[in-house]
């Protein structure tokens, strides 16, 4: 089963994917996490990626697709993947369709998470991430018990370079221009399932993941 998580920065893609991966027993993969790992390890690819990711610009399709294909070829992806952050442009979506066709696979579901811009920006600037286990916190909405320390593993919390207000605004603009057109693309294939994760209306990740799983049963 192939599931794509679609949505603006900090719309909850990663949080919902984390639950779905356990419930459905298929691995989740975050493009941003893969890219940030390359950057922090200063690999050859990491050097090429750094500027784009830090500024909140999209990484060129060719690099993204090479990494996506490599990930699809890994042993554990045989039964499917939850893609968080792959794909983000129409050409990427078209290329993914071709890759899956060649593998006799298809996209089963695209979870499209909608949230107001206001809430997105608030979440981005207050987001803190554990350096060790990648758990995500929010200094206002759900802070860690001890400031700067992860509740789960005690690791140090940090703020991503691209999680500043200015860069978040840029990422949101890039999202509307390059990624949002994918909604229409997947609407046409019948794979799109639109919902929202919003703290303002108290609709949290467990409820969203639950609804996604129930919806899958009806497909
Ligand atoms: P968020 O969803 O919070 O914006 P991600 O961790 O998914 O963050 O992505 C971080 C950055 O990695 C993006 O701003 C972009 O530079 C790059 N990136 C991730 N996925 C893609 C993709 N599919 N195509 C192009 N660039 C990408
Ligand atoms: Zn941790």
XYZ file of N, CA and C in Angstrom, residues 114-196:
249
model
N -5.437 19.923 5.671
C -5.644 21.360 5.511
C -5.685 22.047 6.881
N -5.012 23.163 6.964
C -4.973 23.942 8.210
C -4.860 25.412 7.809
N -5.378 26.306 8.626
C -5.275 27.729 8.262
C -3.816 28.181 8.284
N -3.507 29.176 7.459
C -2.134 29.710 7.416
C -1.705 30.207 8.790
N -2.649 30.808 9.473
C -2.356 31.370 10.792
C -1.853 30.274 11.738
N -2.583 29.169 11.751
C -2.198 28.078 12.647
C -0.865 27.441 12.207
N -0.677 27.336 10.903
C 0.568 26.775 10.365
C 1.775 27.591 10.855
N 1.677 28.914 10.691
C 2.829 29.756 11.050
C 3.093 29.689 12.555
N 2.013 29.645 13.320
C 2.146 29.538 14.774
C 2.837 28.228 15.143
N 2.456 27.151 14.459
C 3.052 25.847 14.765
C 4.518 25.793 14.374
N 4.810 26.376 13.201
C 6.194 26.289 12.714
C 7.156 27.007 13.660
N 6.810 28.249 14.024
C 7.786 29.016 14.813
C 7.940 28.479 16.239
N 6.919 27.776 16.710
C 7.011 27.225 18.074
C 7.431 25.754 18.103
N 7.720 25.201 16.931
C 8.075 23.776 16.857
C 9.498 23.546 17.392
N 9.608 22.545 18.206
C 10.933 22.112 18.685
C 11.015 20.607 18.475
N 12.204 20.132 18.111
C 12.371 18.725 17.761
C 13.491 18.108 18.584
N 13.288 16.864 18.981
C 14.333 16.187 19.747
C 15.467 15.779 18.808
N 16.681 16.155 19.178
C 17.856 15.829 18.358
C 18.057 14.335 18.276
N 17.608 13.656 19.298
C 17.875 12.226 19.413
C 16.792 11.365 18.765
N 15.513 11.531 19.206
C 14.467 10.624 18.709
C 13.511 11.297 17.741
N 13.726 12.581 17.447
C 12.908 13.333 16.470
C 11.467 13.606 16.927
N 11.181 13.359 18.188
C 9.834 13.687 18.691
C 9.609 15.197 18.520
N 8.364 15.551 18.209
C 8.058 16.946 17.921
C 7.263 17.565 19.067
N 7.674 18.752 19.494
C 6.981 19.495 20.553
C 6.601 20.864 20.033
N 5.788 21.563 20.829
C 5.437 22.932 20.503
C 5.479 23.709 21.809
N 6.237 24.786 21.807
C 6.483 25.495 23.070
C 5.192 26.053 23.678
N 4.161 26.254 22.839
C 2.895 26.785 23.348
C 1.834 25.689 23.484
N 1.676 24.917 22.408
C 0.565 23.955 22.351
C 0.816 22.662 23.113
N 1.998 22.114 22.967
C 2.336 20.965 23.809
C 3.829 20.933 24.145
N 4.175 21.752 25.135
C 5.582 21.846 25.528
C 6.059 20.571 26.230
N 7.351 20.366 26.219
C 7.920 19.241 26.971
C 7.828 19.576 28.460
N 7.848 18.545 29.292
C 7.707 18.767 30.743
C 8.862 19.631 31.270
N 10.072 19.301 30.814
C 11.236 20.105 31.199
C 11.673 20.886 29.961
N 11.785 22.203 30.103
C 12.109 23.039 28.951
C 13.398 22.576 28.256
N 13.311 22.381 26.949
C 14.510 22.042 26.170
C 14.910 20.580 26.214
N 14.129 19.765 26.949
C 14.459 18.329 27.053
C 13.287 17.470 26.589
N 13.626 16.384 25.887
C 12.593 15.500 25.363
C 11.976 14.649 26.470
N 10.633 14.589 26.500
C 9.937 13.767 27.501
C 10.234 12.284 27.317
N 10.397 11.883 26.049
C 10.515 10.457 25.762
C 11.896 9.924 26.040
N 12.941 10.717 25.695
C 14.302 10.151 25.775
C 15.287 11.066 26.481
N 14.842 12.240 26.886
C 15.752 13.160 27.580
C 16.671 13.922 26.650
N 16.538 13.655 25.334
C 17.392 14.332 24.342
C 17.170 15.842 24.318
N 18.115 16.528 23.699
C 18.047 17.988 23.634
C 17.088 18.407 22.512
N 16.252 19.416 22.792
C 15.329 19.904 21.769
C 15.978 21.052 20.998
N 15.715 21.095 19.697
C 16.262 22.189 18.886
C 15.211 22.714 17.932
N 15.517 23.890 17.371
C 14.613 24.482 16.382
C 15.272 24.370 15.017
N 14.542 23.889 14.021
C 15.101 23.767 12.677
C 15.477 25.137 12.119
N 16.560 25.195 11.327
C 17.004 26.454 10.701
C 15.903 27.105 9.880
N 15.059 26.255 9.277
C 14.035 26.811 8.384
C 12.719 27.091 9.115
N 12.693 26.920 10.422
C 11.464 27.166 11.186
C 11.382 28.582 11.766
N 11.945 29.555 11.054
C 11.768 30.944 11.484
C 10.544 31.497 10.745
N 9.993 32.608 11.249
C 8.767 33.142 10.649
C 8.967 33.468 9.166
N 10.090 34.133 8.873
C 10.347 34.546 7.488
C 10.447 33.339 6.561
N 11.190 32.333 6.986
C 11.362 31.151 6.139
C 10.085 30.320 6.061
N 9.340 30.327 7.145
C 8.075 29.595 7.128
C 7.107 30.241 6.135
N 7.114 31.588 6.090
C 6.242 32.286 5.132
C 6.643 31.930 3.720
N 7.951 31.865 3.495
C 8.442 31.481 2.167
C 8.030 30.054 1.828
N 8.141 29.152 2.783
C 7.784 27.746 2.532
C 6.297 27.602 2.222
N 5.504 28.438 2.917
C 4.064 28.387 2.681
C 3.744 28.861 1.254
N 4.454 29.911 0.833
C 4.281 30.405 -0.539
C 4.663 29.331 -1.555
N 5.785 28.681 -1.301
C 6.249 27.605 -2.184
C 5.217 26.478 -2.192
N 4.660 26.196 -1.021
C 3.647 25.146 -0.912
C 2.458 25.468 -1.826
N 1.912 26.700 -1.715
C 0.735 27.045 -2.525
C 1.035 27.014 -4.019
N 2.229 27.451 -4.371
C 2.566 27.533 -5.795
C 2.876 26.151 -6.383
N 3.709 25.367 -5.699
C 4.229 24.126 -6.295
C 3.474 22.861 -5.854
N 3.062 22.833 -4.596
C 2.545 21.571 -4.040
C 1.023 21.490 -4.032
N 0.362 22.601 -3.697
C -1.109 22.562 -3.618
C -1.773 22.062 -4.918
N -1.193 22.351 -6.114
C -1.812 21.796 -7.341
C -1.909 20.263 -7.351
N -1.175 19.612 -6.472
C -1.267 18.146 -6.401
C -2.637 17.689 -5.897
N -3.331 18.574 -5.185
C -4.669 18.208 -4.709
C -5.564 17.867 -5.893
N -5.497 18.739 -6.906
C -6.326 18.506 -8.081
C -5.849 17.257 -8.836
N -4.531 17.109 -8.888
C -3.935 15.959 -9.580
C -4.461 14.647 -8.982
N -4.461 14.568 -7.661
C -4.884 13.318 -7.011
C -6.401 13.215 -6.840
N -7.057 14.350 -6.897
C -8.526 14.333 -6.898
C -9.001 13.571 -8.128
N -8.338 13.838 -9.252
C -8.711 13.206 -10.522
C -8.505 11.700 -10.502
N -7.490 11.245 -9.753
C -7.232 9.796 -9.724
C -8.116 9.111 -8.674
N -8.828 9.910 -7.893
C -9.721 9.341 -6.882
C -9.017 8.958 -5.590
N -7.753 9.348 -5.456
C -6.988 8.932 -4.271
C -7.054 9.941 -3.121
N -7.557 11.144 -3.407
C -7.471 12.222 -2.410
C -8.473 12.077 -1.268
N -7.977 12.210 -0.059
C -8.831 12.233 1.133
C -8.431 13.472 1.936
N -9.319 14.450 1.973
C -8.980 15.713 2.628
C -9.551 15.757 4.037
N -8.714 16.189 4.968
C -9.170 16.317 6.353
C -8.320 17.408 7.010
N -8.526 17.613 8.293
C -7.726 18.646 8.949
C -7.238 18.186 10.316
